[in-house]
mmCIF file of C-alpha atoms in Angstrom:
data_model
loop_
_atom_site.group_PDB
_atom_site.id
_atom_site.type_symbol
_atom_site.label_atom_id
_atom_site.label_comp_id
_atom_site.label_asym_id
_atom_site.label_seq_id
_atom_site.Cartn_x
_atom_site.Cartn_y
_atom_site.Cartn_z
ATOM 1 C CA MET W 17 67.352 -8.349 -33.900
ATOM 2 C CA SER W 18 64.144 -6.611 -32.784
ATOM 3 C CA ARG W 19 64.133 -4.502 -29.758
ATOM 4 C CA SER W 20 62.100 -6.618 -27.653
ATOM 5 C CA GLU W 21 64.727 -9.737 -28.535
ATOM 6 C CA ARG W 22 67.664 -7.410 -27.825
ATOM 7 C CA LEU W 23 66.121 -6.783 -24.220
ATOM 8 C CA LEU W 24 65.398 -10.345 -23.544
ATOM 9 C CA ALA W 25 68.919 -11.023 -25.065
ATOM 10 C CA LEU W 26 70.576 -8.266 -22.594
ATOM 11 C CA LEU W 27 69.006 -9.609 -19.342
ATOM 12 C CA GLN W 28 70.050 -13.428 -20.512
ATOM 13 C CA LEU W 29 73.999 -11.681 -21.065
ATOM 14 C CA LEU W 30 73.335 -9.868 -16.901
ATOM 15 C CA ARG W 31 72.667 -13.307 -15.554
ATOM 16 C CA GLY W 32 75.185 -15.173 -17.096
ATOM 17 C CA HIS W 33 77.423 -12.908 -14.873
ATOM 18 C CA ARG W 34 77.964 -12.682 -11.229
ATOM 19 C CA TYR W 35 79.480 -10.036 -10.864
ATOM 20 C CA ALA W 36 79.330 -6.948 -13.050
ATOM 21 C CA ILE W 37 80.272 -6.722 -16.954
ATOM 22 C CA THR W 38 81.070 -3.274 -18.443
ATOM 23 C CA GLY W 39 79.165 -1.525 -20.881
ATOM 24 C CA THR W 40 81.522 -1.526 -23.167
ATOM 25 C CA ALA W 41 81.812 -5.261 -22.792
ATOM 26 C CA LEU W 42 77.975 -5.837 -23.192
ATOM 27 C CA ALA W 43 77.368 -3.603 -26.304
ATOM 28 C CA GLN W 44 80.240 -5.598 -28.016
ATOM 29 C CA GLU W 45 78.050 -8.747 -27.523
ATOM 30 C CA LEU W 46 75.100 -7.453 -28.733
ATOM 31 C CA GLY W 47 76.593 -5.553 -31.658
ATOM 32 C CA ILE W 48 75.248 -2.621 -30.608
ATOM 33 C CA SER W 49 76.620 0.805 -29.627
ATOM 34 C CA LEU W 50 77.305 2.278 -25.915
ATOM 35 C CA ARG W 51 74.122 4.732 -26.513
ATOM 36 C CA THR W 52 71.739 2.232 -27.405
ATOM 37 C CA LEU W 53 72.647 0.057 -24.398
ATOM 38 C CA TYR W 54 72.537 2.868 -21.754
ATOM 39 C CA ARG W 55 68.718 3.446 -23.432
ATOM 40 C CA ASP W 56 68.434 -0.478 -23.199
ATOM 41 C CA ILE W 57 68.962 -0.682 -19.763
ATOM 42 C CA ALA W 58 67.464 2.399 -18.210
ATOM 43 C CA THR W 59 64.261 0.241 -19.822
ATOM 44 C CA LEU W 60 64.726 -2.548 -18.197
ATOM 45 C CA GLN W 61 64.993 -0.444 -14.926
ATOM 46 C CA ALA W 62 62.073 1.093 -15.978
ATOM 47 C CA GLN W 63 60.377 -2.345 -15.681
ATOM 48 C CA GLY W 64 61.447 -3.294 -12.532
ATOM 49 C CA ALA W 65 64.847 -5.009 -13.233
ATOM 50 C CA GLN W 66 67.760 -4.395 -10.471
ATOM 51 C CA ILE W 67 70.664 -3.357 -12.675
ATOM 52 C CA GLU W 68 72.460 -2.283 -10.608
ATOM 53 C CA GLY W 69 75.704 0.389 -11.919
ATOM 54 C CA GLU W 70 77.241 2.843 -14.224
ATOM 55 C CA ALA W 71 78.671 3.892 -16.943
ATOM 56 C CA GLY W 72 82.551 2.917 -16.972
ATOM 57 C CA ILE W 73 82.584 0.466 -13.735
ATOM 58 C CA GLY W 74 80.287 -2.394 -15.028
ATOM 59 C CA TYR W 75 76.782 -3.309 -14.293
ATOM 60 C CA VAL W 76 75.078 -6.489 -12.777
ATOM 61 C CA LEU W 77 71.536 -8.045 -12.399
ATOM 62 C CA ARG W 78 70.355 -8.313 -8.565
ATOM 63 C CA PRO W 79 68.481 -11.487 -7.811
ATOM 64 C CA GLY W 80 65.172 -11.994 -7.363
ATOM 65 C CA PHE W 81 63.851 -10.100 -10.478
ATOM 66 C CA THR W 82 61.453 -12.015 -12.777
ATOM 67 C CA LEU W 83 61.279 -11.245 -16.015
ATOM 68 C CA PRO W 84 57.989 -9.885 -16.758
ATOM 69 C CA PRO W 85 55.994 -12.805 -18.452
ATOM 70 C CA LEU W 86 54.216 -10.521 -21.379
ATOM 71 C CA MET W 87 57.928 -10.317 -23.552
ATOM 72 C CA PHE W 88 58.216 -12.291 -25.595
ATOM 73 C CA SER W 89 60.729 -13.237 -28.731
ATOM 74 C CA GLU W 90 59.409 -12.991 -32.108
ATOM 75 C CA GLU W 91 59.405 -16.587 -32.538
ATOM 76 C CA GLU W 92 57.550 -16.522 -28.484
ATOM 77 C CA LEU W 93 54.901 -14.826 -29.972
ATOM 78 C CA ASP W 94 54.520 -16.836 -33.304
ATOM 79 C CA ALA W 95 54.760 -20.280 -31.021
ATOM 80 C CA LEU W 96 51.657 -18.372 -28.882
ATOM 81 C CA VAL W 97 49.592 -17.140 -32.192
ATOM 82 C CA LEU W 98 49.981 -20.219 -33.711
ATOM 83 C CA GLY W 99 49.282 -22.926 -31.275
ATOM 84 C CA SER W 100 46.029 -21.044 -30.264
ATOM 85 C CA ARG W 101 44.882 -20.586 -33.221
ATOM 86 C CA TRP W 102 45.620 -24.069 -33.822
ATOM 87 C CA VAL W 103 43.221 -25.157 -31.142
ATOM 88 C CA ALA W 104 40.359 -22.539 -31.178
ATOM 89 C CA GLU W 105 40.205 -24.144 -34.555
ATOM 90 C CA HIS W 106 40.520 -27.913 -33.480
ATOM 91 C CA ALA W 107 39.477 -28.700 -30.113
ATOM 92 C CA ASP W 108 36.307 -28.809 -29.206
ATOM 93 C CA HIS W 109 34.380 -25.996 -27.917
ATOM 94 C CA THR W 110 35.615 -25.662 -24.273
ATOM 95 C CA LEU W 111 38.922 -25.523 -25.571
ATOM 96 C CA SER W 112 38.573 -24.084 -28.470
ATOM 97 C CA ALA W 113 36.724 -20.939 -26.073
ATOM 98 C CA GLY W 114 39.669 -21.508 -23.807
ATOM 99 C CA ALA W 115 42.252 -20.554 -26.647
ATOM 100 C CA ARG W 116 40.560 -17.455 -27.875
ATOM 101 C CA SER W 117 40.093 -16.391 -24.265
ATOM 102 C CA ALA W 118 43.693 -16.484 -23.416
ATOM 103 C CA LEU W 119 44.966 -15.309 -26.727
ATOM 104 C CA ALA W 120 42.742 -12.217 -26.278
ATOM 105 C CA LYS W 121 43.882 -11.897 -22.524
ATOM 106 C CA ILE W 122 47.519 -11.831 -23.704
ATOM 107 C CA GLU W 123 46.765 -9.122 -26.760
ATOM 108 C CA ALA W 124 44.799 -6.910 -24.119
ATOM 109 C CA VAL W 125 48.131 -6.378 -21.798
ATOM 110 C CA LEU W 126 50.756 -6.334 -24.453
ATOM 111 C CA PRO W 127 52.822 -3.349 -24.887
ATOM 112 C CA ALA W 128 52.142 -1.805 -28.477
ATOM 113 C CA GLU W 129 54.824 -2.859 -29.949
ATOM 114 C CA TYR W 130 53.722 -6.740 -29.489
ATOM 115 C CA ARG W 131 50.342 -6.013 -29.720
ATOM 116 C CA GLN W 132 50.550 -4.826 -33.132
ATOM 117 C CA GLN W 133 53.385 -7.708 -34.075
ATOM 118 C CA LEU W 134 50.185 -9.881 -32.581
ATOM 119 C CA GLN W 135 47.536 -8.293 -34.970
ATOM 120 C CA ALA W 136 49.689 -8.267 -37.388
ATOM 121 C CA ASN W 137 50.650 -12.383 -37.498
ATOM 122 C CA ALA W 138 50.345 -14.117 -40.608
ATOM 123 C CA LEU W 139 50.708 -17.814 -39.451
ATOM 124 C CA LEU W 140 47.388 -19.014 -40.614
ATOM 125 C CA ILE W 141 45.785 -22.351 -39.511
ATOM 126 C CA GLY W 142 43.823 -24.643 -42.041
ATOM 127 C CA SER W 143 39.982 -25.580 -41.442
ATOM 128 C CA TYR W 144 38.927 -29.020 -41.403
ATOM 129 C CA ARG W 145 35.470 -30.722 -40.440
ATOM 130 C CA THR W 146 35.914 -33.769 -38.043
ATOM 131 C CA SER W 147 33.300 -36.703 -37.195
ATOM 132 C CA GLN W 148 34.089 -36.418 -33.348
ATOM 133 C CA SER W 149 30.655 -36.759 -31.269
ATOM 134 C CA THR W 150 32.721 -37.910 -27.639
ATOM 135 C CA ASP W 151 33.009 -35.054 -25.084
ATOM 136 C CA GLU W 152 36.534 -34.273 -24.949
ATOM 137 C CA THR W 153 35.714 -32.062 -21.786
ATOM 138 C CA ARG W 154 34.792 -35.048 -19.670
ATOM 139 C CA LEU W 155 37.542 -37.285 -20.614
ATOM 140 C CA ARG W 156 39.919 -34.423 -19.216
ATOM 141 C CA GLY W 157 37.895 -34.123 -16.668
ATOM 142 C CA ALA W 158 38.441 -37.673 -16.010
ATOM 143 C CA ILE W 159 42.189 -37.598 -16.203
ATOM 144 C CA ARG W 160 42.609 -34.640 -14.296
ATOM 145 C CA GLN W 161 39.886 -36.309 -11.506
ATOM 146 C CA GLN W 162 41.636 -39.220 -11.689
ATOM 147 C CA ARG W 163 38.626 -41.131 -12.358
ATOM 148 C CA LYS W 164 37.682 -44.418 -13.760
ATOM 149 C CA VAL W 165 35.866 -44.381 -17.208
ATOM 150 C CA THR W 166 33.643 -47.551 -18.567
ATOM 151 C CA LEU W 167 33.779 -46.921 -22.713
ATOM 152 C CA SER W 168 31.364 -48.806 -25.102
ATOM 153 C CA TYR W 169 34.335 -48.714 -27.987
ATOM 154 C CA ARG W 170 34.403 -49.794 -31.782
ATOM 155 C CA ASP W 171 37.680 -50.752 -32.771
ATOM 156 C CA LEU W 172 39.036 -50.482 -36.201
ATOM 157 C CA LYS W 173 37.326 -53.606 -37.393
ATOM 158 C CA GLU W 174 34.084 -52.504 -36.062
ATOM 159 C CA SER W 175 34.111 -55.493 -33.076
ATOM 160 C CA ARG W 176 32.504 -53.579 -30.301
ATOM 161 C CA SER W 177 33.723 -54.200 -26.754
ATOM 162 C CA GLU W 178 33.223 -52.732 -22.702
ATOM 163 C CA ARG W 179 36.125 -51.237 -21.163
ATOM 164 C CA THR W 180 37.008 -49.797 -17.896
ATOM 165 C CA VAL W 181 40.144 -47.852 -18.308
ATOM 166 C CA TRP W 182 42.480 -45.508 -15.954
ATOM 167 C CA PRO W 183 42.603 -42.317 -18.544
ATOM 168 C CA PHE W 184 46.065 -40.647 -18.162
ATOM 169 C CA ALA W 185 46.530 -38.725 -21.566
ATOM 170 C CA LEU W 186 44.988 -37.459 -24.673
ATOM 171 C CA GLY W 187 46.937 -37.025 -27.998
ATOM 172 C CA TYR W 188 45.647 -34.086 -30.327
ATOM 173 C CA PHE W 189 46.486 -35.697 -33.667
ATOM 174 C CA ASP W 190 45.984 -34.008 -37.081
ATOM 175 C CA LYS W 191 42.268 -35.474 -37.407
ATOM 176 C CA VAL W 192 41.746 -37.639 -34.704
ATOM 177 C CA ARG W 193 42.114 -37.756 -30.607
ATOM 178 C CA VAL W 194 43.915 -40.766 -29.426
ATOM 179 C CA LEU W 195 43.023 -41.340 -25.145
ATOM 180 C CA MET W 196 45.485 -43.337 -23.561
ATOM 181 C CA ALA W 197 44.536 -45.267 -20.784
ATOM 182 C CA TRP W 198 45.135 -48.305 -18.748
ATOM 183 C CA CYS W 199 43.097 -51.006 -19.361
ATOM 184 C CA GLU W 200 41.698 -53.490 -16.656
ATOM 185 C CA LEU W 201 40.549 -55.818 -19.209
ATOM 186 C CA ARG W 202 43.938 -56.431 -20.815
ATOM 187 C CA GLN W 203 46.350 -55.436 -17.767
ATOM 188 C CA ASP W 204 47.881 -53.417 -20.093
ATOM 189 C CA PHE W 205 47.824 -49.935 -21.931
ATOM 190 C CA ARG W 206 45.634 -49.390 -24.806
ATOM 191 C CA HIS W 207 45.117 -46.688 -26.698
ATOM 192 C CA PHE W 208 41.759 -45.768 -27.935
ATOM 193 C CA ARG W 209 40.552 -43.077 -31.102
ATOM 194 C CA VAL W 210 37.905 -41.402 -29.352
ATOM 195 C CA ASP W 211 35.404 -40.871 -32.329
ATOM 196 C CA ARG W 212 34.868 -45.007 -31.648
ATOM 197 C CA ILE W 213 34.181 -44.566 -28.004
ATOM 198 C CA ASP W 214 30.060 -44.393 -28.029
ATOM 199 C CA HIS W 215 29.274 -44.214 -25.048
ATOM 200 C CA LEU W 216 31.250 -43.689 -21.531
ATOM 201 C CA GLN W 217 30.501 -43.411 -18.310
ATOM 202 C CA LEU W 218 32.898 -41.738 -15.732
ATOM 203 C CA GLU W 219 32.855 -44.012 -12.632
ATOM 204 C CA GLU W 220 32.786 -42.583 -8.814
ATOM 205 C CA SER W 221 36.224 -44.737 -7.762
ATOM 206 C CA PRO W 222 39.264 -43.057 -8.445
ATOM 207 C CA TYR W 223 42.090 -45.881 -9.905
ATOM 208 C CA PRO W 224 44.882 -46.171 -7.367
ATOM 209 C CA ARG W 225 48.184 -44.442 -9.308
ATOM 210 C CA SER W 226 48.572 -41.249 -10.611
ATOM 211 C CA PRO W 227 47.983 -39.881 -14.445
ATOM 212 C CA ALA W 228 51.615 -38.579 -13.735
ATOM 213 C CA LEU W 229 52.759 -41.989 -13.060
ATOM 214 C CA LEU W 230 51.091 -44.065 -15.862
ATOM 215 C CA LEU W 231 51.863 -41.651 -18.239
ATOM 216 C CA LYS W 232 55.769 -42.147 -17.321
ATOM 217 C CA GLU W 233 55.189 -45.789 -17.399
ATOM 218 C CA TRP W 234 53.274 -45.397 -20.901
ATOM 219 C CA ARG W 235 56.635 -43.631 -21.964
ATOM 220 C CA ALA W 236 59.085 -46.235 -20.819
ATOM 221 C CA SER W 237 56.985 -48.944 -22.248
ATOM 222 C CA GLN W 238 56.912 -48.129 -26.114
ATOM 223 C CA GLN W 239 58.057 -45.616 -28.899
ATOM 224 C CA ILE W 240 55.995 -42.618 -28.347
ATOM 225 C CA PRO W 241 53.832 -42.018 -31.680
ATOM 226 C CA GLN W 242 55.556 -40.076 -34.077
ATOM 227 C CA PRO W 243 52.557 -37.291 -35.311
ATOM 228 C CA GLY W 244 50.069 -38.831 -37.567
ATOM 229 C CA PHE W 245 49.975 -42.435 -36.170
ATOM 230 C CA ILE W 246 47.602 -44.210 -34.479
ATOM 231 C CA ALA W 247 47.199 -47.051 -32.559
ATOM 232 C CA ASP W 248 44.231 -49.321 -32.189
ATOM 233 C CA ARG W 249 45.528 -52.028 -30.512
ATOM 234 C CA ASN W 250 42.883 -53.131 -28.209
#
């Protein structure tokens, strides 16, 4: 267990006890010496944790302490790096820039131990080219603003249609993006591959139900697609 993971584990142990727990019991739970435990408690106190108590009596974490957001376990840091690198490599320009900026901000304020771990991270993302042409930024904006969108769409049989839809989610699969929406023409949920949208127009009028409610109803209406699944039922 790394030192950062040990500090997190110590905080979780203290959070799980309403009353004072002895240093001996904490050390046994963590598999460390009392000397190491006292040093870890001092580190957490220096970072703002209101840990009260003393050797021979016990320790208690007072309510209200928020774990510093930049303390990560090794797996959490790996997940952040891997996710950010995937978005930076495969998302549209706006999201890609956002992922790189977020990762740079995290790196800039990480303690030295975490910064070295991030810089040495060996989880890499393979690259590929897509034929994506539709601006996903506008679709994400329509979802956030709860606005209707009119699409010119080609299905997998190359049949063309024009739909006014209520967009509520975007699915990011390996090589395609899928827009989930309520279709006014079909009066039902439909899935649209973003690379098959030839043109889209954001309408001024909002749709009447929230994206969160539509997403909940969509999940209840069908089996959630697994990675790699592409629905084109239009």
